[in-house]
Amino acid sequence: MSSASAASPHAVLRIGNCSGFYGDRLAAMREMLEGGPLDVLTGDYLAELTMLILGRDRAKDPTLGYARTFLRQLEDCLGLALDQGVRIVANAGGLNPPGCATAIRDLAERLGLSVKVAVVDGDDLTDRAGELGLGQPLAANAYLGAFGIAAACRADADVVITGRVTDASVVVGPAIAHFDWQPTEFDALAGAMAAGHVIECGTQATGGNFAFFRDVPDLTRPGFPIAEIRRDGSSIITKHPGTGGTVTVDTVASQLLYEIQDARYAGPDAVLRLDSITLEQNGPDRVLLSGAHGEAPPPDLKVSCTRIGGFRNEMSFVLTGLDIEAKAELAQRQVEAALTVRPEELSWTLARTDHDDPDSQARAAATLTVVARDPDEAKVGRAFSGAAVEIALGSYPGCFLTSPPGRGSAYGVYEARYVAQDVPGHTVTLPDGTRQLIPAPTTTSPLEPLHIDTSVTEERHGPTVNVPLGTVAGARSGDKGGNANVGVWVRSDAEFAWLDGVLTVDRLRELLPETRELTVIRTRLPRLRALNFVIEGLLGEGVAYAARFDPQAKALGEWLRARHVDVPTEFVPSTAEESHR
């Protein structure tokens, strides 16, 4: 590879991203390769739900288990990447990295291309799950670090395919190789981890899923992000010129808050102190990310364990007009009476989307949804859905459902478990076929939670106006297994001093009633002018379990922003203040 491997170790390493999940924009790889210079192009294809999907693929066909859309992208772009000397590093190998690598070599042969492919694996612990105390999962995969990827880059691989590595590792690995970082250079490693965390979810760093999206220019097709990484681990977050979206301190801060736990962001190679990061606008669509402090990694690795939890089915009734609560009560009573065999779990949710004096039928309607779960597929199949449908002509006025009766489907359960760093056989197979075992880190430190939440007193700011919190605060939320996180940030020190005093755990529970009986942990991140909340158990047993209608808590932050609070008038734009008087 010409551009990355030949560059000076003091030069910037320019790493782009072209995928934030399995199903992201198919054209993104070509857009990134044609949009401007890059040294490395990364793709993140794996998530908790994806591992379940790939596990079921592999169970049906042992040759599968990898992200097949990645092959479609390479069919279009492999020649272009080789011509430009851009190395591709992706975790698209999923549960079958060797199978993915074989498919890439076969593809290159069909295209008449010569490609050097390296494979990083050893993460798959499924066959050893019993002896390791991990139960009997469909798939058990340890989150590996970045040094196997680094070895593949040093061997001049054109394409590096991995299994389950941490999301940031596809960025950290090429940086390790380029700058020859050693395992104990924790600050540099942590800086690259921060950059990797920012760009891992693609266009979420360039204005996608951004709270203040109306401020983003040309969000029709936002460009994918780039991290220009430096020798000390600091970076510039940017994008190709002329692409949609924007890169600002706010878009980067928002992504830094995505799916985090507390002030320590743990990885297999280092622990990033999120409270150490400084963000600074460095020009149009350029944000300097610096100051990252790193600590020794923990002695254990996280293991993603997914299994089939049982079977589920759901039916939704539409309730229209008057007496919504009474109609819901009648439908629930009738369905439960009609069930000949009751599923193990039956949950009801009434969504009051109806309006007073509605000017359309849709605005007059609410939805009552019943979800059935059981280990026995028959109990949630036609016996359940048929019972819901058969009451239709003898129930509340205007009764209808959103779907016909149908069979149930399997649902997955995710669980995070842990093993010692030296348990997986972290291995890289180099382009020449040589297999190299990557040693576990020799310097580790037990991971201690860092919930920086010193007592604060609400500052007095004079007169207030009752407006949505989102008038002044942004938020980003997501899932971590069965837990949800929501990070809330503001744009000035004065606003943070106010937010810090107002948005306590007790106040969050008031604003989000779903959280009242759950454990909520708050962490202060003053450098980002942000607060992070972890809500334990909100998502049941993970995304595939579908405990709530927003199973990944993607919009939890937007719900919080919609709640009204008393905001000092000095922070509220005049237009917003007038509209809420």
Coordinates of C-alpha atoms in Angstrom, one line a residue:
M1 CA 0.0 0.0 0.0
S2 CA 1.6 3.2 -1.1
S3 CA 0.0 6.1 0.9
A4 CA -0.3 4.7 4.4
S5 CA 2.8 2.5 4.7
A6 CA 5.1 4.9 2.9
A7 CA 4.1 7.9 5.0
S8 CA 6.4 9.4 7.6
P9 CA 5.5 8.3 11.1
H10 CA 5.2 12.0 12.0
A11 CA 2.6 12.6 9.3
V12 CA -1.1 12.5 9.7
L13 CA -2.9 9.2 9.1
R14 CA -6.2 9.9 7.3
I15 CA -8.8 7.3 8.2
G16 CA -12.3 7.4 6.8
N17 CA -15.4 5.4 7.6
C18 CA -17.9 4.0 5.1
S19 CA -20.3 1.9 7.3
G20 CA -21.8 2.4 10.8
F21 CA -24.0 -0.8 10.8
Y22 CA -25.0 -3.8 8.7
G23 CA -27.4 -2.1 6.3
D24 CA -25.8 1.3 6.0
R25 CA -25.6 3.2 2.7
L26 CA -24.3 0.8 0.1
A27 CA -22.7 3.6 -2.1
A28 CA -20.7 5.0 0.8
M29 CA -17.5 3.0 0.0
R30 CA -17.3 4.5 -3.5
E31 CA -18.3 8.0 -2.2
M32 CA -15.4 7.9 0.3
L33 CA -12.9 6.6 -2.2
E34 CA -13.8 9.1 -4.9
G35 CA -14.4 12.1 -2.5
G36 CA -10.8 12.8 -1.6
P37 CA -7.5 11.4 -0.3
L38 CA -7.5 8.6 2.3
D39 CA -4.9 6.3 3.8
V40 CA -7.3 3.8 5.3
L41 CA -11.1 3.2 4.9
T42 CA -12.9 1.4 7.7
G43 CA -16.3 -0.2 8.1
D44 CA -18.2 -1.2 11.2
Y45 CA -20.8 -3.8 10.4
L46 CA -21.4 -5.5 13.8
A47 CA -23.8 -4.7 16.6
E48 CA -25.5 -6.9 19.2
L49 CA -28.5 -7.5 17.0
T50 CA -26.2 -8.2 14.0
M51 CA -24.4 -10.9 15.9
L52 CA -27.7 -12.7 16.4
I53 CA -28.6 -12.4 12.7
L54 CA -25.2 -13.7 11.6
G55 CA -25.4 -16.5 14.2
R56 CA -28.7 -17.7 12.7
D57 CA -27.2 -17.4 9.2
R58 CA -24.3 -19.6 10.3
A59 CA -26.6 -22.1 12.0
K60 CA -28.4 -22.6 8.6
D61 CA -25.2 -22.6 6.5
P62 CA -21.7 -22.9 8.1
T63 CA -20.1 -21.1 5.1
L64 CA -22.0 -17.9 6.0
G65 CA -21.9 -15.7 9.1
Y66 CA -20.3 -12.6 7.7
A67 CA -21.7 -9.3 6.3
R68 CA -22.5 -10.1 2.7
T69 CA -23.2 -6.5 1.8
F70 CA -19.5 -5.8 2.3
L71 CA -18.8 -8.1 -0.6
R72 CA -21.2 -6.2 -2.8
Q73 CA -19.3 -3.0 -1.9
L74 CA -16.0 -4.6 -2.7
E75 CA -17.2 -5.9 -6.0
D76 CA -17.8 -2.3 -7.0
C77 CA -14.8 -0.7 -5.3
L78 CA -11.9 -3.1 -4.7
G79 CA -10.1 -2.1 -7.9
L80 CA -10.5 1.6 -7.0
A81 CA -9.1 1.1 -3.5
L82 CA -6.1 -0.9 -4.9
D83 CA -5.4 1.8 -7.5
Q84 CA -5.5 4.5 -4.9
G85 CA -3.5 2.6 -2.3
V86 CA -6.2 2.8 0.3
R87 CA -6.2 0.0 2.8
I88 CA -9.6 -1.4 3.8
V89 CA -10.1 -2.5 7.4
A90 CA -13.5 -3.9 8.4
N91 CA -15.1 -6.1 11.0
A92 CA -17.4 -7.5 8.3
G93 CA -16.0 -11.0 9.0
G94 CA -18.6 -11.3 11.8
L95 CA -18.8 -14.9 12.9
N96 CA -16.8 -16.3 10.0
P97 CA -13.8 -14.1 9.1
P98 CA -12.0 -16.8 7.2
G99 CA -15.1 -17.4 5.1
C100 CA -15.3 -13.7 4.3
A101 CA -11.6 -13.6 3.4
T102 CA -12.1 -16.6 1.0
A103 CA -15.1 -14.8 -0.6
I104 CA -12.9 -11.7 -1.1
R105 CA -10.1 -13.7 -2.8
D106 CA -12.6 -15.4 -5.0
L107 CA -14.1 -12.0 -5.9
A108 CA -10.7 -10.6 -6.7
E109 CA -9.9 -13.5 -8.9
R110 CA -13.2 -13.0 -10.8
L111 CA -12.3 -9.3 -11.2
G112 CA -8.8 -10.1 -12.4
L113 CA -7.3 -8.3 -9.3
S114 CA -4.4 -9.3 -7.1
V115 CA -5.3 -8.6 -3.4
K116 CA -3.5 -9.3 -0.2
V117 CA -6.0 -10.2 2.5
A118 CA -5.3 -10.6 6.2
V119 CA -7.7 -12.1 8.8
V120 CA -8.0 -11.3 12.5
D121 CA -9.9 -13.9 14.5
G122 CA -9.8 -15.9 17.7
D123 CA -12.8 -13.9 19.2
D124 CA -15.2 -16.8 18.7
L125 CA -15.6 -18.7 22.0
T126 CA -18.9 -20.4 21.1
D127 CA -17.4 -24.0 21.1
R128 CA -15.7 -23.3 24.4
A129 CA -18.7 -21.5 26.0
G130 CA -19.6 -24.4 28.4
E131 CA -16.1 -24.8 29.8
L132 CA -15.8 -21.0 30.2
G133 CA -19.0 -20.7 32.1
L134 CA -20.7 -18.8 29.3
G135 CA -23.8 -21.0 29.1
Q136 CA -25.0 -22.3 25.8
P137 CA -25.2 -19.3 23.5
L138 CA -25.9 -19.2 19.8
A139 CA -22.7 -17.2 19.6
A140 CA -20.1 -16.0 22.1
N141 CA -17.6 -13.5 20.8
A142 CA -14.9 -11.7 22.8
Y143 CA -14.3 -8.0 21.9
L144 CA -10.6 -8.1 20.7
G145 CA -8.3 -5.2 20.6
A146 CA -6.3 -3.5 17.8
F147 CA -2.9 -5.1 17.8
G148 CA -3.9 -8.0 15.5
I149 CA -5.1 -5.4 13.0
A150 CA -1.8 -3.5 13.4
A151 CA 0.2 -6.7 12.6
A152 CA -1.9 -7.1 9.4
C153 CA -1.2 -3.5 8.4
R154 CA 2.5 -3.9 9.0
A155 CA 2.4 -6.9 6.7
D156 CA 1.1 -4.6 4.0
A157 CA -2.4 -6.2 3.7
D158 CA -4.7 -4.5 1.2
V159 CA -7.8 -5.7 3.1
V160 CA -8.0 -6.6 6.8
I161 CA -11.0 -8.6 7.8
T162 CA -11.8 -9.2 11.5
G163 CA -14.4 -10.9 13.6
R164 CA -15.6 -9.2 16.8
V165 CA -13.2 -6.5 17.7
T166 CA -14.2 -3.3 19.5
D167 CA -15.8 -0.7 17.3
A168 CA -12.8 1.6 17.7
S169 CA -10.2 -1.1 17.0
V170 CA -10.5 -0.8 13.2
V171 CA -9.2 2.8 13.6
V172 CA -6.8 2.2 16.4
G173 CA -5.0 -0.7 14.7
P174 CA -3.9 1.2 11.6
A175 CA -2.7 4.0 13.8
I176 CA -0.6 1.6 16.0
A177 CA 1.1 0.3 12.8
H178 CA 1.6 3.7 11.3
F179 CA 3.1 5.4 14.4
D180 CA 4.6 2.3 15.9
W181 CA 2.8 2.8 19.2
Q182 CA 3.8 0.5 22.0
P183 CA 1.2 -1.3 24.2
T184 CA 1.9 1.0 27.1
E185 CA 1.4 4.3 25.2
F186 CA -2.0 4.6 26.7
D187 CA -2.6 8.3 26.0
A188 CA -2.0 7.8 22.3
L189 CA -4.1 4.7 22.2
A190 CA -6.9 6.4 24.1
G191 CA -6.8 9.4 21.6
A192 CA -7.2 7.0 18.7
M193 CA -10.0 5.2 20.6
A194 CA -11.8 8.5 20.9
A195 CA -11.4 9.2 17.2
G196 CA -12.6 5.7 16.4
H197 CA -15.6 6.1 18.7
V198 CA -16.6 9.3 16.9
I199 CA -16.4 8.0 13.4
E200 CA -17.5 4.4 14.0
C201 CA -21.2 5.2 13.5
G202 CA -20.7 6.9 10.1
T203 CA -22.8 9.9 9.5
Q204 CA -23.8 10.3 13.2
A205 CA -20.6 12.4 13.4
T206 CA -21.6 14.6 10.5
G207 CA -25.1 15.7 11.5
G208 CA -27.0 12.5 11.4
N209 CA -29.3 11.8 14.4
F210 CA -28.2 15.2 15.7
A211 CA -30.5 17.0 18.1
F212 CA -30.2 20.3 16.4
F213 CA -30.6 18.8 12.9
R214 CA -32.3 22.0 11.6
D215 CA -28.9 23.8 11.9
V216 CA -27.2 21.2 9.7
P217 CA -26.7 22.3 6.1
D218 CA -27.8 19.8 3.4
L219 CA -28.7 16.8 5.5
T220 CA -30.3 15.1 2.5
R221 CA -27.2 12.9 2.1
P222 CA -24.6 13.6 4.8
G223 CA -21.0 12.8 4.1
F224 CA -19.2 10.1 6.0
P225 CA -16.5 11.1 8.6
I226 CA -12.8 11.1 8.5
A227 CA -10.3 11.1 11.4
E228 CA -6.9 12.7 10.7
I229 CA -4.9 11.0 13.5
R230 CA -1.6 12.4 14.7
R231 CA 1.5 10.9 16.4
D232 CA 0.3 11.9 19.9
G233 CA -3.2 10.4 19.4
S234 CA -4.9 13.7 18.9
S235 CA -7.0 14.0 15.7
I236 CA -9.0 16.3 13.5
I237 CA -12.5 15.0 12.8
T238 CA -13.7 16.1 9.3
K239 CA -15.3 14.9 6.1
H240 CA -14.7 15.2 2.4
P241 CA -15.2 18.7 0.9
G242 CA -18.5 19.2 -0.8
T243 CA -20.4 16.5 1.0
G244 CA -23.6 17.0 3.0
G245 CA -23.9 17.5 6.7
T246 CA -21.4 19.3 9.0
V247 CA -18.7 18.6 11.5
T248 CA -18.8 20.8 14.6
V249 CA -17.9 20.6 18.2
D250 CA -21.6 19.8 18.9
T251 CA -21.8 16.9 16.4
V252 CA -18.6 15.4 17.7
A253 CA -19.6 15.9 21.4
S254 CA -23.0 14.3 20.6
Q255 CA -21.3 11.2 19.2
L256 CA -18.8 11.0 22.0
L257 CA -21.8 10.6 24.4
Y258 CA -23.3 7.7 22.3
E259 CA -23.6 4.4 24.1
I260 CA -21.2 5.1 26.9
Q261 CA -21.3 4.0 30.6
D262 CA -19.3 6.6 32.7
A263 CA -16.2 8.6 32.5
R264 CA -14.1 5.5 31.7
Y265 CA -14.5 4.1 28.2
A266 CA -12.9 0.7 28.4
G267 CA -11.2 -1.2 25.6
P268 CA -8.9 -4.2 25.4
D269 CA -5.8 -2.0 24.8
A270 CA -6.5 1.0 27.0
V271 CA -9.1 2.8 28.9
L272 CA -10.1 6.2 27.6
R273 CA -10.9 8.9 30.2
L274 CA -13.8 10.7 28.5
D275 CA -13.5 13.5 31.1
S276 CA -10.1 14.4 29.7
I277 CA -11.2 15.2 26.1
T278 CA -11.1 18.7 24.7
L279 CA -13.0 19.7 21.5
E280 CA -12.2 22.8 19.5
Q281 CA -13.5 24.1 16.2
N282 CA -10.4 24.1 13.9
G283 CA -12.0 25.5 10.7
P284 CA -15.1 24.7 8.7
D285 CA -16.0 21.0 9.2
R286 CA -12.9 20.5 11.2
V287 CA -12.9 19.7 14.9
L288 CA -9.7 19.1 17.0
L289 CA -10.0 16.3 19.4
S290 CA -7.2 16.4 21.9
G291 CA -6.1 15.9 25.5
A292 CA -7.2 12.3 25.7
H293 CA -5.8 10.5 28.8
G294 CA -5.4 6.8 28.7
E295 CA -5.2 4.2 31.5
A296 CA -4.1 0.6 31.5
P297 CA -6.7 -1.8 30.1
P298 CA -8.7 -4.1 32.3
P299 CA -7.5 -7.7 32.9
D300 CA -10.8 -9.1 31.4
L301 CA -12.4 -8.9 28.0
K302 CA -16.1 -8.4 27.4
V303 CA -17.8 -11.2 25.6
S304 CA -21.0 -10.8 23.6
C305 CA -23.2 -13.8 24.3
T306 CA -26.4 -14.1 22.2
R307 CA -28.9 -16.9 22.4
I308 CA -32.5 -17.6 21.3
G309 CA -34.6 -16.6 24.2
G310 CA -37.9 -18.0 23.0
F311 CA -40.6 -16.9 20.6
R312 CA -42.7 -13.7 20.5
N313 CA -45.7 -12.3 18.6
E314 CA -47.6 -9.0 18.9
M315 CA -50.9 -7.6 17.8
S316 CA -52.0 -3.9 17.8
F317 CA -55.5 -2.6 18.2
V318 CA -56.4 0.9 17.0
L319 CA -58.7 2.8 19.4
T320 CA -60.4 5.8 17.9
G321 CA -62.2 8.8 19.4
L322 CA -63.9 8.9 22.8
D323 CA -63.4 6.6 25.8
I324 CA -59.9 5.4 24.9
E325 CA -59.1 4.0 28.3
A326 CA -62.3 2.1 28.6
K327 CA -61.9 0.7 25.1
A328 CA -58.4 -0.5 25.9
E329 CA -59.6 -2.1 29.1
L330 CA -62.4 -4.0 27.3
A331 CA -60.1 -5.2 24.5
Q332 CA -57.5 -6.5 27.0
R333 CA -60.2 -8.3 29.1
Q334 CA -61.7 -9.9 26.0
V335 CA -58.4 -11.1 24.5
E336 CA -57.1 -12.6 27.8
A337 CA -60.5 -14.4 28.2
A338 CA -60.2 -15.8 24.7
L339 CA -56.8 -17.3 25.1
T340 CA -57.1 -21.1 25.4
V341 CA -53.4 -21.3 26.5
R342 CA -51.8 -18.3 28.2
P343 CA -48.2 -17.5 27.1
E344 CA -45.6 -17.3 29.8
E345 CA -45.4 -13.5 29.3
L346 CA -48.1 -11.1 28.2
S347 CA -47.5 -7.4 28.2
W348 CA -49.9 -4.5 27.2
T349 CA -48.9 -1.0 26.1
L350 CA -51.4 1.8 25.4
A351 CA -49.9 4.6 23.3
R352 CA -52.1 7.7 23.6
T353 CA -51.4 9.3 20.3
D354 CA -55.0 10.7 20.1
H355 CA -55.8 14.4 20.1
D356 CA -58.8 16.4 21.4
D357 CA -61.2 17.6 18.7
P358 CA -59.1 15.8 16.0
D359 CA -59.2 17.1 12.5
S360 CA -58.3 13.7 10.9
Q361 CA -59.0 10.1 11.9
A362 CA -55.3 9.5 12.4
R363 CA -55.2 12.2 15.0
A364 CA -58.2 10.6 16.7
A365 CA -56.4 7.3 17.1
A366 CA -54.5 5.6 19.9
T367 CA -52.8 2.2 19.8
L368 CA -53.1 -0.7 22.2
T369 CA -50.3 -3.3 21.6
V370 CA -50.1 -6.7 23.2
V371 CA -46.8 -8.7 23.1
A372 CA -46.7 -12.4 23.9
R373 CA -43.5 -14.3 24.7
D374 CA -43.0 -18.0 25.5
P375 CA -40.4 -20.8 25.0
D376 CA -43.1 -22.7 23.1
E377 CA -43.7 -21.3 19.6
A378 CA -47.2 -22.7 19.5
K379 CA -48.3 -20.6 22.4
V380 CA -47.5 -17.3 20.7
G381 CA -48.6 -18.4 17.2
R382 CA -52.1 -18.6 15.8
A383 CA -53.5 -19.5 19.2
F384 CA -52.5 -16.0 20.4
S385 CA -53.0 -13.9 17.3
G386 CA -56.2 -15.6 16.4
A387 CA -57.6 -14.8 19.9
A388 CA -56.9 -11.1 19.3
V389 CA -58.6 -11.1 15.9
E390 CA -61.7 -13.1 16.8
I391 CA -63.0 -10.5 19.2
A392 CA -63.2 -7.8 16.5
L393 CA -66.9 -7.8 15.9
G394 CA -67.9 -8.0 19.5
S395 CA -65.6 -5.5 21.1
Y396 CA -65.3 -1.7 21.4
P397 CA -66.8 0.5 18.6
G398 CA -64.5 1.0 15.7
C399 CA -62.4 -2.0 16.5
F400 CA -59.7 -2.9 14.0
L401 CA -56.2 -4.2 14.1
T402 CA -53.1 -3.3 12.2
S403 CA -52.2 -6.8 10.9
P404 CA -53.9 -10.2 10.3
P405 CA -53.2 -13.1 12.6
G406 CA -49.7 -14.6 12.1
R407 CA -47.1 -17.0 13.5
G408 CA -44.6 -16.0 16.2
S409 CA -40.9 -15.6 15.6
A410 CA -37.8 -16.3 17.6
Y411 CA -36.3 -13.5 19.6
G412 CA -32.8 -13.2 20.8
V413 CA -31.3 -12.4 24.2
Y414 CA -28.0 -10.6 24.6
E415 CA -25.8 -10.9 27.7
A416 CA -22.4 -9.4 28.4
R417 CA -20.0 -11.8 30.1
Y418 CA -16.2 -11.6 30.7
V419 CA -13.2 -13.7 30.3
A420 CA -9.5 -13.1 31.0
Q421 CA -7.6 -11.3 28.3
D422 CA -5.5 -14.4 27.5
V423 CA -8.5 -16.7 27.0
P424 CA -9.2 -15.9 23.4
G425 CA -6.6 -17.0 20.9
H426 CA -6.3 -13.5 19.3
T427 CA -4.7 -14.4 16.0
V428 CA -3.9 -12.7 12.8
T429 CA -3.4 -14.7 9.5
L430 CA -1.1 -12.6 7.3
P431 CA -1.4 -12.4 3.5
D432 CA 1.4 -15.0 3.1
G433 CA -0.5 -17.5 5.3
T434 CA 1.6 -17.0 8.4
R435 CA -0.4 -17.1 11.6
Q436 CA 0.7 -14.9 14.4
L437 CA -0.6 -15.0 18.0
I438 CA -1.2 -11.6 19.5
P439 CA -0.2 -11.7 23.2
A440 CA -2.5 -10.3 25.9
P441 CA -1.4 -7.0 27.4
T442 CA 1.1 -7.5 30.3
T443 CA 0.1 -4.2 32.0
T444 CA -3.5 -4.2 33.2
S445 CA -5.6 -2.5 35.9
P446 CA -8.9 -3.6 37.4
L447 CA -11.7 -1.5 35.8
E448 CA -13.3 0.7 38.5
P449 CA -16.5 2.6 37.6
L450 CA -15.9 6.4 37.5
H451 CA -19.3 8.1 38.2
I452 CA -18.1 11.6 38.6
D453 CA -21.2 13.1 40.1
T454 CA -20.2 15.5 42.8
S455 CA -23.0 17.3 44.6
V456 CA -24.0 20.5 42.9
T457 CA -26.4 23.3 43.8
E458 CA -28.8 24.7 41.3
E459 CA -27.6 28.1 40.3
R460 CA -30.0 31.0 40.3
H461 CA -30.3 32.7 36.9
G462 CA -33.2 35.0 37.4
P463 CA -36.5 34.7 35.6
T464 CA -37.4 31.5 33.8
V465 CA -39.8 30.3 31.1
N466 CA -41.4 26.8 30.9
V467 CA -40.2 25.3 27.6
P468 CA -38.9 22.0 26.3
L469 CA -35.5 21.0 27.7
G470 CA -34.4 20.6 24.0
T471 CA -34.8 24.3 23.5
V472 CA -31.3 24.7 24.9
A473 CA -30.0 21.1 25.4
G474 CA -29.0 18.4 22.9
A475 CA -29.1 14.7 23.7
R476 CA -28.0 11.4 22.2
S477 CA -29.1 8.0 23.5
G478 CA -28.5 4.4 22.8
D479 CA -28.3 0.9 24.1
K480 CA -25.8 -1.2 26.0
G481 CA -27.4 -4.6 26.3
G482 CA -30.4 -4.3 28.6
N483 CA -29.3 -0.8 29.7
A484 CA -29.9 2.5 28.0
N485 CA -27.8 5.7 28.1
V486 CA -28.7 9.2 27.4
G487 CA -26.1 11.9 27.2
V488 CA -27.3 15.6 27.5
W489 CA -25.1 18.5 26.6
V490 CA -25.4 22.3 26.2
R491 CA -23.3 24.9 24.4
S492 CA -22.0 27.3 27.0
D493 CA -20.4 27.1 30.5
A494 CA -23.2 29.1 32.0
E495 CA -25.8 26.7 30.5
F496 CA -23.9 23.8 31.9
A497 CA -23.8 25.3 35.4
W498 CA -27.6 25.5 35.2
L499 CA -28.1 22.1 33.7
D500 CA -25.7 20.5 36.2
G501 CA -27.9 21.7 39.1
V502 CA -31.2 21.0 37.5
L503 CA -30.9 17.7 35.8
T504 CA -30.3 15.4 38.8
V505 CA -31.2 11.7 38.9
D506 CA -34.4 12.5 40.7
R507 CA -35.4 15.1 38.1
L508 CA -34.7 12.6 35.3
R509 CA -37.0 10.1 36.9
E510 CA -39.7 12.7 37.1
L511 CA -39.3 13.7 33.4
L512 CA -39.0 10.0 32.2
P513 CA -41.5 8.1 34.3
E514 CA -40.4 4.7 32.8
T515 CA -37.2 5.1 34.8
R516 CA -38.8 5.7 38.2
E517 CA -38.3 2.1 39.5
L518 CA -34.9 1.5 37.8
T519 CA -31.3 2.2 38.8
V520 CA -30.1 5.4 37.2
I521 CA -26.4 6.5 37.3
R522 CA -25.3 10.0 36.5
T523 CA -21.8 11.0 35.3
R524 CA -20.6 14.6 34.9
L525 CA -18.4 15.4 31.9
P526 CA -17.7 19.2 32.3
R527 CA -15.2 19.4 29.5
L528 CA -18.0 18.4 27.1
R529 CA -20.5 20.4 29.1
A530 CA -22.4 17.2 29.3
L531 CA -24.2 14.8 31.7
N532 CA -24.5 11.1 31.0
F533 CA -27.2 8.9 32.5
V534 CA -27.2 5.1 32.4
I535 CA -30.6 3.6 33.0
E536 CA -30.2 -0.1 34.0
G537 CA -32.7 -2.6 32.8
L538 CA -34.8 -0.3 30.6
L539 CA -34.3 -2.5 27.6
G540 CA -35.0 -5.9 29.2
E541 CA -32.6 -8.5 27.8
G542 CA -31.3 -6.4 24.9
V543 CA -32.5 -5.1 21.5
A544 CA -33.7 -8.4 20.1
Y545 CA -35.9 -8.9 23.2
A546 CA -37.8 -5.8 22.1
A547 CA -38.9 -4.8 25.6
R548 CA -40.2 -1.5 24.4
F549 CA -41.3 0.0 21.1
D550 CA -38.0 1.8 20.9
P551 CA -35.9 -1.3 21.7
Q552 CA -32.5 0.4 21.3
A553 CA -33.4 3.6 23.1
K554 CA -32.5 5.6 20.0
A555 CA -35.1 8.2 20.7
L556 CA -35.0 8.2 24.5
G557 CA -33.0 11.5 24.4
E558 CA -35.5 13.1 22.1
W559 CA -38.3 12.2 24.5
L560 CA -36.3 13.8 27.3
R561 CA -35.7 17.0 25.2
A562 CA -39.5 17.2 24.6
R563 CA -40.2 17.4 28.4
H564 CA -40.9 20.9 29.7
V565 CA -38.7 22.5 32.4
D566 CA -38.2 26.0 33.7
V567 CA -35.3 27.4 31.7
P568 CA -33.6 30.7 32.5
T569 CA -34.9 33.2 30.0
E570 CA -31.3 34.3 29.2
F571 CA -30.7 30.9 27.6
V572 CA -33.9 30.7 25.6
P573 CA -34.0 32.2 22.1
S574 CA -36.6 34.9 21.9
T575 CA -38.7 33.0 19.3
A576 CA -38.9 29.9 21.5
E577 CA -39.8 32.1 24.6
E578 CA -42.6 33.8 22.8
S579 CA -44.1 30.6 21.5
H580 CA -44.3 29.1 25.0
R581 CA -45.7 32.0 27.0

